[in-house]
Short mmCIF file of C-alpha atoms in Angstrom, two decimals:
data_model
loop_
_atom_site.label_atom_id
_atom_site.label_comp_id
_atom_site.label_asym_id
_atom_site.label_seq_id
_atom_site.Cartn_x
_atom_site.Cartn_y
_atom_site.Cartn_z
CA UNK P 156 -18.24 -26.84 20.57
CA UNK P 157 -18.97 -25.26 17.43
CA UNK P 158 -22.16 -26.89 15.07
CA UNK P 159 -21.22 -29.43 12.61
CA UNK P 160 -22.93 -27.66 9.92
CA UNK P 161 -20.82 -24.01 10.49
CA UNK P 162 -18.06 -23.90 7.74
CA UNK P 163 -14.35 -24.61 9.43
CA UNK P 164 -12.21 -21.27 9.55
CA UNK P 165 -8.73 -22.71 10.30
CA UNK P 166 -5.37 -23.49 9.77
CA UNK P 167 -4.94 -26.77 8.08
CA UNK P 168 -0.75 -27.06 7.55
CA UNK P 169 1.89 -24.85 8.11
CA UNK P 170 4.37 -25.00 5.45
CA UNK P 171 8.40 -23.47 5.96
CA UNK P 172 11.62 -23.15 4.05
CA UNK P 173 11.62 -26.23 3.00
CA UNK P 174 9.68 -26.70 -0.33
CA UNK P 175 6.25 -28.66 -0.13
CA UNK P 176 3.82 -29.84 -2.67
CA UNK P 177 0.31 -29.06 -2.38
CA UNK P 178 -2.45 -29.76 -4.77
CA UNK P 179 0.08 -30.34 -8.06
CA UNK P 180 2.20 -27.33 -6.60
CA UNK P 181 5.20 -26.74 -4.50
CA UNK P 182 5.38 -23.98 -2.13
CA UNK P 183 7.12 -22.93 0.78
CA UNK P 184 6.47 -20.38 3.32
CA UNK P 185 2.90 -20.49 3.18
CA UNK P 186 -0.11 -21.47 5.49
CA UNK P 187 -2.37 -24.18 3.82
CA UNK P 188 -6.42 -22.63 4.89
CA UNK P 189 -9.71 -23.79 5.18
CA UNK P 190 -12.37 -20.99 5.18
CA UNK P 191 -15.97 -21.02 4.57
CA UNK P 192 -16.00 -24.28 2.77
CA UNK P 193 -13.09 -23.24 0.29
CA UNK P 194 -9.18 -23.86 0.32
CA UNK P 195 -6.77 -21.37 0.66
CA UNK P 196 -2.87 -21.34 0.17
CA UNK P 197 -1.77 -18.04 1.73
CA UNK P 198 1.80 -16.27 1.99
CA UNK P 199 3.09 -15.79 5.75
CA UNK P 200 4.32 -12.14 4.68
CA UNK P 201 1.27 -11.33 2.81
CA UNK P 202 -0.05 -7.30 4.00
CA UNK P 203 -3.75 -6.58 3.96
CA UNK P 204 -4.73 -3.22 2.28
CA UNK P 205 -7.50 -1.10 2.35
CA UNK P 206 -8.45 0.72 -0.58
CA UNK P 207 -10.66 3.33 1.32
CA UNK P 208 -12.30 5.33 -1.35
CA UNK P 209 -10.87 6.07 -4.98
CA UNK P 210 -11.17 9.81 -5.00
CA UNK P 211 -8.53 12.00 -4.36
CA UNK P 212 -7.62 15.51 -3.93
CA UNK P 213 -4.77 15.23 -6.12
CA UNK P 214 -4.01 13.81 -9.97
CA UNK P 215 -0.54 12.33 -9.75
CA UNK P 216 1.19 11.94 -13.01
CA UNK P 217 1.99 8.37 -11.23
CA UNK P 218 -0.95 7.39 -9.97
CA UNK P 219 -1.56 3.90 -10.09
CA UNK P 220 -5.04 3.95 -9.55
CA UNK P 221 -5.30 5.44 -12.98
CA UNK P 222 -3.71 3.11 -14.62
CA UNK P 223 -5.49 -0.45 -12.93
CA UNK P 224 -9.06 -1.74 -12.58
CA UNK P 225 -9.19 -0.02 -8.94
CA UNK P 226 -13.13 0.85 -9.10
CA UNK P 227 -14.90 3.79 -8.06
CA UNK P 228 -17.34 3.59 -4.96
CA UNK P 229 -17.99 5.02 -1.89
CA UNK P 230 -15.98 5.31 1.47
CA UNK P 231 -15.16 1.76 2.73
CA UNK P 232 -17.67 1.38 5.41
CA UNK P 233 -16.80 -1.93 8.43
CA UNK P 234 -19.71 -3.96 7.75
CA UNK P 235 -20.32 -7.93 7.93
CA UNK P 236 -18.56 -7.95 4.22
CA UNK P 237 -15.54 -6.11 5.80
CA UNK P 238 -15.28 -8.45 9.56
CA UNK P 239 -15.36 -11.50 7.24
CA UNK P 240 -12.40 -10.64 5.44
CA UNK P 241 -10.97 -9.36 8.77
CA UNK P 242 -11.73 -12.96 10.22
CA UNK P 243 -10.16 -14.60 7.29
CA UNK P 244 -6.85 -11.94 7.77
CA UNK P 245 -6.52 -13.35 11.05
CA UNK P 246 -7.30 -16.97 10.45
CA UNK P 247 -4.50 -16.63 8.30
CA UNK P 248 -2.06 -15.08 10.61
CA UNK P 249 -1.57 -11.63 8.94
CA UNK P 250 0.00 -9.01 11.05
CA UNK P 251 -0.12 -5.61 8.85
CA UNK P 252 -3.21 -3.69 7.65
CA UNK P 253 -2.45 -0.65 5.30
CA UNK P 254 -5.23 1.90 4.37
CA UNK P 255 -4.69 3.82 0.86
CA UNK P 256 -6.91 5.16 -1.54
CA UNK P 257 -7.70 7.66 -3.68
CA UNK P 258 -7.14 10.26 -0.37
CA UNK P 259 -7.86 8.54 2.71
CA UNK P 260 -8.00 11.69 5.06
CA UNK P 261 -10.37 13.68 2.77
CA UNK P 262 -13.40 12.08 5.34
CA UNK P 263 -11.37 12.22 8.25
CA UNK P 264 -14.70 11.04 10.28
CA UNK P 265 -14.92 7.94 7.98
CA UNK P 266 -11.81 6.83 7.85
CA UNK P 267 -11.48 7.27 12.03
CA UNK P 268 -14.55 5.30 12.09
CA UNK P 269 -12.86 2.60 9.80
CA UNK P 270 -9.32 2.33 11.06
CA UNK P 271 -10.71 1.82 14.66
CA UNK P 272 -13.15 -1.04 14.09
CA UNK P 273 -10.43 -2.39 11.44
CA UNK P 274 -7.03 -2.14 13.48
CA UNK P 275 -7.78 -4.53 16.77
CA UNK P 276 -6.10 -7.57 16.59
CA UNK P 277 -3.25 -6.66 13.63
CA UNK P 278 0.69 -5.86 15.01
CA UNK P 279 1.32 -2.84 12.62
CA UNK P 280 -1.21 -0.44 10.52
CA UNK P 281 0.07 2.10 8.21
CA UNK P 282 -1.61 5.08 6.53
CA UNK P 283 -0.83 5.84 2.70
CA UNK P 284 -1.58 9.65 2.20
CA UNK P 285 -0.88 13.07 0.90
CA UNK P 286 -1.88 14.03 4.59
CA UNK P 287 -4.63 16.59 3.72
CA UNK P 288 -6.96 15.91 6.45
CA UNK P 289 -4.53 15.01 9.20
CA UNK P 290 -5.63 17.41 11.54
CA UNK P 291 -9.25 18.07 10.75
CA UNK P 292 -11.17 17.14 14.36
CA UNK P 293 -12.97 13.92 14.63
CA UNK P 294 -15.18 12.50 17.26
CA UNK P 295 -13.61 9.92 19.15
CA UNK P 296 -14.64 7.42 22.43
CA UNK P 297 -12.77 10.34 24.04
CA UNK P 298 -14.53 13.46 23.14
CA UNK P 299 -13.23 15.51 19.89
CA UNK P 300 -9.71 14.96 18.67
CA UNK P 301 -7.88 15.97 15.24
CA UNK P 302 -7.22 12.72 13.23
CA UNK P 303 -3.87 12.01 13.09
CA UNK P 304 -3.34 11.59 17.48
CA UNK P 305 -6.76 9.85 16.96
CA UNK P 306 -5.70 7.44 14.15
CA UNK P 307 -2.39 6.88 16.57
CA UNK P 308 -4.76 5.97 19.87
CA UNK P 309 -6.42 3.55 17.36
CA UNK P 310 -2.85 1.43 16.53
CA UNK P 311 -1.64 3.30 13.78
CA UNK P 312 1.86 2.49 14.04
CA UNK P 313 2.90 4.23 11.05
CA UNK P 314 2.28 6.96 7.95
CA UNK P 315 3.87 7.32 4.81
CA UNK P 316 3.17 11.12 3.42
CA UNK P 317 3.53 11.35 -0.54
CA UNK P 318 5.38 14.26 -1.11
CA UNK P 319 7.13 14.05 -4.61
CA UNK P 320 9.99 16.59 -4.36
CA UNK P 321 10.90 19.12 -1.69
CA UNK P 322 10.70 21.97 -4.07
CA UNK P 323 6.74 23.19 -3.69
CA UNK P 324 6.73 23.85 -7.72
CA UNK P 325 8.05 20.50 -8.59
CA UNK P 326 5.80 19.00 -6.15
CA UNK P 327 2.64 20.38 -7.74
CA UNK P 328 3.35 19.81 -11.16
CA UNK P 329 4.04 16.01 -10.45
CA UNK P 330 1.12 15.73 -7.70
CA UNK P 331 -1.54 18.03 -9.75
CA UNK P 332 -3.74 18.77 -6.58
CA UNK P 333 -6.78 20.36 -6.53
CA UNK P 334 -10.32 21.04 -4.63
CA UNK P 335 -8.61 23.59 -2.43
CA UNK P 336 -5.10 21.25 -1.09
CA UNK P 337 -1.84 22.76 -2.39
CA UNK P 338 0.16 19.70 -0.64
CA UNK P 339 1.69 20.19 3.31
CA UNK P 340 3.35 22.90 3.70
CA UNK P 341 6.40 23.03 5.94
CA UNK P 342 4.97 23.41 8.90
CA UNK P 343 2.28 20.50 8.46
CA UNK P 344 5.42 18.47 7.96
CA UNK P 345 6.64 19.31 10.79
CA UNK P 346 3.85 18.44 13.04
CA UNK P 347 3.09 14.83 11.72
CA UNK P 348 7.18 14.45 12.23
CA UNK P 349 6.49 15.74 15.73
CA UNK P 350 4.37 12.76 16.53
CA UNK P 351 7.49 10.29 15.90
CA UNK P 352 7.82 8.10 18.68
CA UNK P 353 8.10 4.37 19.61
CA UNK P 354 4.30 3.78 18.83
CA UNK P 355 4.38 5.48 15.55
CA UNK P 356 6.40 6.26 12.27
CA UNK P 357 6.21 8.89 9.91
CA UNK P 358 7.67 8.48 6.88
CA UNK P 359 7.86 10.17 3.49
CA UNK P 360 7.03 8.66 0.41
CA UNK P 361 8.45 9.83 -3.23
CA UNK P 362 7.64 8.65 -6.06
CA UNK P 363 11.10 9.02 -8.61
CA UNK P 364 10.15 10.33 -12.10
CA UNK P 365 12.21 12.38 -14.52
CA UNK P 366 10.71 15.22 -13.79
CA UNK P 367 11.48 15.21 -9.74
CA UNK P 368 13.89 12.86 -7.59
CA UNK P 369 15.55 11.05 -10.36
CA UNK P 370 19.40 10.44 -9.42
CA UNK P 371 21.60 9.58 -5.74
CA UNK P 372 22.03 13.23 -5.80
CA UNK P 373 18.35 14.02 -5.44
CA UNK P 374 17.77 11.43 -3.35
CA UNK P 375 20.46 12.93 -0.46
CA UNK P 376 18.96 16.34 -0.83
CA UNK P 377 15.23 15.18 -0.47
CA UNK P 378 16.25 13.63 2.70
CA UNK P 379 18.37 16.29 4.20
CA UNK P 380 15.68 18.54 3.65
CA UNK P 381 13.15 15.84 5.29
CA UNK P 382 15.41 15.54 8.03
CA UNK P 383 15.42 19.43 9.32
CA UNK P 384 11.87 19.13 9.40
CA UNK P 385 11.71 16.08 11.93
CA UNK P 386 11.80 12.86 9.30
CA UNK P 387 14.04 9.86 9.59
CA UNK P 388 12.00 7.28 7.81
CA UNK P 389 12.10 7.59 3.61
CA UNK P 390 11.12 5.16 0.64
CA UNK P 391 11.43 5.95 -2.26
CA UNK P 392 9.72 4.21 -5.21
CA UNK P 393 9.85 3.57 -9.15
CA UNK P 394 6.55 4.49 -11.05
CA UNK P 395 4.72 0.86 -11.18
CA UNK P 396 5.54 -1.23 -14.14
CA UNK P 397 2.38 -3.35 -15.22
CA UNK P 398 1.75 -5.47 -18.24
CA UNK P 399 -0.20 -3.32 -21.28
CA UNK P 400 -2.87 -6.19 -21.02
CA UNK P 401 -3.94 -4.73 -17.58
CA UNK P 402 -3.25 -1.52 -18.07
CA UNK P 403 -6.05 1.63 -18.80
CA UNK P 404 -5.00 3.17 -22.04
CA UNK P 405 -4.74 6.81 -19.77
CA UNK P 406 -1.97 9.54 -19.85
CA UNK P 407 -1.06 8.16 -16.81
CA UNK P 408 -0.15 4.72 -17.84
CA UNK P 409 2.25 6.79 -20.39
CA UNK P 410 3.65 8.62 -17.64
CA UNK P 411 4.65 5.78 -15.77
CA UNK P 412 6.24 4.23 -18.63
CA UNK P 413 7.95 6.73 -19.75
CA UNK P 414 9.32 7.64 -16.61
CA UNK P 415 9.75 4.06 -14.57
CA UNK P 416 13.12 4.57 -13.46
CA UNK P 417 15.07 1.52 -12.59
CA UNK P 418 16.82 1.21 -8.92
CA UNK P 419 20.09 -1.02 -9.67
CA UNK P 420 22.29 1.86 -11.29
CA UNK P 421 20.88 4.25 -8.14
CA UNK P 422 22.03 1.00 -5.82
CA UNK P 423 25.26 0.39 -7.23
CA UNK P 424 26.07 4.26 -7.07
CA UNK P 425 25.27 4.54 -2.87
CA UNK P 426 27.00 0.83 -2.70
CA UNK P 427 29.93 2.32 -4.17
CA UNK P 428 29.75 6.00 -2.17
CA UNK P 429 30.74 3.77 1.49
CA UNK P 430 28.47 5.93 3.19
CA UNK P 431 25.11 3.53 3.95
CA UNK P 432 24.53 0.06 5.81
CA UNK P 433 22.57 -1.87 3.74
CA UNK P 434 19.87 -4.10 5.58
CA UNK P 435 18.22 -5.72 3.85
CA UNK P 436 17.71 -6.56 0.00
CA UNK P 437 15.71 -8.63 -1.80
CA UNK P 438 15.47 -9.66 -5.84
CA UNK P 439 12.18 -11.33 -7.12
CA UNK P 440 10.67 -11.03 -10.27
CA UNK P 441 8.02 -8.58 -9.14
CA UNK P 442 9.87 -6.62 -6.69
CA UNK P 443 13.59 -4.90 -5.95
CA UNK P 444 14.21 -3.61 -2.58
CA UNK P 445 17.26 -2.14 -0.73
CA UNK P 446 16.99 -0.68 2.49
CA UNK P 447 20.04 1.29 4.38
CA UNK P 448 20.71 2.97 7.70
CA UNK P 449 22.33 6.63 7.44
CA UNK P 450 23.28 7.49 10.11
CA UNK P 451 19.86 7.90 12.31
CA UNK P 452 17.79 7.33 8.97
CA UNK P 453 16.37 4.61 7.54
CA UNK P 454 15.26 4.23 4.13
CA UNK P 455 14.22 1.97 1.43
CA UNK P 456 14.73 2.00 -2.89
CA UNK P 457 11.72 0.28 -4.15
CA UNK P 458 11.09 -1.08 -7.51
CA UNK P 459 7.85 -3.17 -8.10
CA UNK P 460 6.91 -4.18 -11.00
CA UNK P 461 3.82 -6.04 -11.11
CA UNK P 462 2.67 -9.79 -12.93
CA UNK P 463 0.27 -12.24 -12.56
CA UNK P 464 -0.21 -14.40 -9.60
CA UNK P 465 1.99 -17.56 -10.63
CA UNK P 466 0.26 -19.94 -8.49
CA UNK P 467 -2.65 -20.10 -5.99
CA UNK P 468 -0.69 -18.78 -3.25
CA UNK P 469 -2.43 -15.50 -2.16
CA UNK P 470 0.90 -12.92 -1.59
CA UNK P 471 -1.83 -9.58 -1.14
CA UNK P 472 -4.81 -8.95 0.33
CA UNK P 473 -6.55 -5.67 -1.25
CA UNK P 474 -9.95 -4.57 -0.35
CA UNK P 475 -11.11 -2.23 -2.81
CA UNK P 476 -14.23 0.59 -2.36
CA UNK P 477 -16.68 -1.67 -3.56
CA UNK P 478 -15.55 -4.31 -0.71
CA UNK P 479 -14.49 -6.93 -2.92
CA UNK P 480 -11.15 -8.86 -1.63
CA UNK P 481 -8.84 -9.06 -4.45
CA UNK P 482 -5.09 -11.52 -4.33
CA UNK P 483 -3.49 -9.52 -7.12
CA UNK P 484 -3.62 -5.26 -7.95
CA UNK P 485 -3.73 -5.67 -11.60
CA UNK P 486 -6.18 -8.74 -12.24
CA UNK P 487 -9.49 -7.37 -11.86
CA UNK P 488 -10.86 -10.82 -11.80
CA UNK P 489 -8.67 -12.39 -8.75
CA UNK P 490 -11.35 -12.64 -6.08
CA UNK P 491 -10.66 -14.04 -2.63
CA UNK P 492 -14.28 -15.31 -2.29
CA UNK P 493 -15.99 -16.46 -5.38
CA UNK P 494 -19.29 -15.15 -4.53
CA UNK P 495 -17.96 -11.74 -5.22
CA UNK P 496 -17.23 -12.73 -9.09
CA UNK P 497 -20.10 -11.05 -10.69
CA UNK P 498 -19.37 -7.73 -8.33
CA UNK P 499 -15.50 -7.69 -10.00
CA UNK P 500 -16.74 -8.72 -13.26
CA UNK P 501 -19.33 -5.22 -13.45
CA UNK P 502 -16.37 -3.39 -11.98
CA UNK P 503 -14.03 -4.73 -14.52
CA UNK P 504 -16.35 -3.51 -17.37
CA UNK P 505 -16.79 -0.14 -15.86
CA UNK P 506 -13.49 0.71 -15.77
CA UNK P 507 -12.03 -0.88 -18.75
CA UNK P 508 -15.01 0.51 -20.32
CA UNK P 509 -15.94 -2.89 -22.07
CA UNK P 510 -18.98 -4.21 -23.14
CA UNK P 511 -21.43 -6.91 -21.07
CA UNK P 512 -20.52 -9.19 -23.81
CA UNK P 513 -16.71 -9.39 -22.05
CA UNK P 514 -17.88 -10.73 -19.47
#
């Protein structure tokens, strides 16, 4: 029996689809929490994410990371700070863990180390990446391995490579990389496809901006050319859309508003072409997805646009490399646990390069 005096980590009420109120607000859908001494109203479909380390190999004309208050620190390292927000993740029933950065595979080593003390106990774990280190050897349980069949024997059930456009050119003027990566080539391609299989799902990730994969047309040729190489998984995403008030004033928030690209005219063009099942779709304010079946592909048009939380339901999860949990990407100041409020606040001031005095 656990002491009296050890704060209560449990589920308190399950609410469904039909609308509830809860503390002056209605909800639905959502898991009412007590953690630690503090209440918690938490999404059923909310994803944790890992930002592993900001740095990056690469300066994508659409990164977001440029654009937010993501902070600079060192490689996420599992610690007490990290199992408590692992505790809370499964207190609260989530199911997904995502790892992203910056470039999560430039320490393979580190982020082996992390993803296998991370992953037990979640359903499905996806890597974000521009796969640079996916096979560069790491020491496992099992003697010496190269990452990506590591990452796999540790539950990663799925990756989604950025690549940008098919045509190497295109790719590295949108991508910028640097420090010695040029982007996968071919054959590296290839060889994470090669690892497709019932545990795991390689996917490939592009970014739409005027200067790449812009129309239906581009879209089809990006995946036929993905498919000859061993892909049948694809999203492809709008550059994010955030509110000036939380955006960096950096040449990459101007990118990605100059080239956001909305996905309805894209949609209504493959609705209209009879040649896709559409399976799912879904409208919210934040967030436009479509998914269709092609035959033996699958893929997804994705157009997220981000806002304020609305309420105190907690949709996210997002660790950043300082190990602060954070509810929302674009509010620097939405904590999970309040103790970490002076830790966002100096973060917040770093990278919006304010004053103490904000604070």
């Amino acid at each position: 029996m656990a002491d009296a005096e050890t704060p209560r980590r449990r589920v308190i009420h399950t609410i469904g689809e039909t609308p509830e109120e809860f503390d002056g607000e209605t909800y639905w859908n959502a898991k009412i929490i007590e953690f630690d001494g503090a209440t918690y109203v938490f999404s059923k479909r909310a994803i944790l994410t890992m930002v592993v380390v900001a740095a990056c190999n690469a300066a994508c004309h659409f990164c977001s990371n440029e654009i937010t208050f993501t902070p600079s620190g060192p490689y996420l390292k599992y610690d007490e700070r990290l199992k408590r927000i692992k505790d809370f993740a499964h207190v609260a029933g989530v199911t997904k863990i995502a790892y992203t950065g910056g470039e999560p595979t430039m320490h393979p080593q580190r982020l082996y180390d992390l993803v296998s003390q991370m992953n037990p106990g979640f359903r499905r774990a996806r890597l974000h990446t521009n796969g640079s280190g996916l096979f560069k050897a790491v020491q496992t349980e099992n003697g010496e391995q190269l990452l990506l069949p590591a990452l796999i024997d540790a539950g990663m059930t799925g990756a989604s490579v950025s690549v940008a456009h098919h045509d190497t050119e295109t790719n590295q003027r949108i991508m910028a990389f640097g420090r010695g990566w040029s982007g996968m080539s071919e054959e590296m391609l290839r060889r994470v496809a090669d690892f497709r299989s019932d545990r795991f799902q390689p996917r490939l990730s592009c970014v739409m901006t005027h200067d790449g994969v812009r129309t239906v047309e581009h879209i089809l040729e990006y995946m036929k050319w993905g498919r000859e190489l061993g892909f049948r998984n694809f999203i492809f995403r709008s550059c994010s859309e955030i509110p000036n008030e939380y955006q960096k004033p950096t040449a990459f928030s101007e990118y990605n508003d100059d080239n956001y690209i909305p996905i309805d005219p894209l949609v209504d063009e493959l609705d209209a072409m009879n040649l896709f099942t559409k399976t799912y779709q879904q409208r919210k304010s934040d967030s436009k997805v479509d998914v269709y079946t092609w035959d033996d592909i699958t893929f997804d048009i994705d157009e997220s646009s981000e806002e304020p939380d609305p309420d105190r339901k907690i949709r996210r999860l997002n660790v950043m490399t300082n190990g602060v949990a954070h509810t929302s990407w674009i509010d620097p100041l939405s904590v999970l646990f309040e103790e970490d409020r002076h830790l966002a606040e100096l973060a917040r001031v770093k990278e919006f390069k304010l004053s103490l005095s904000a604070v």
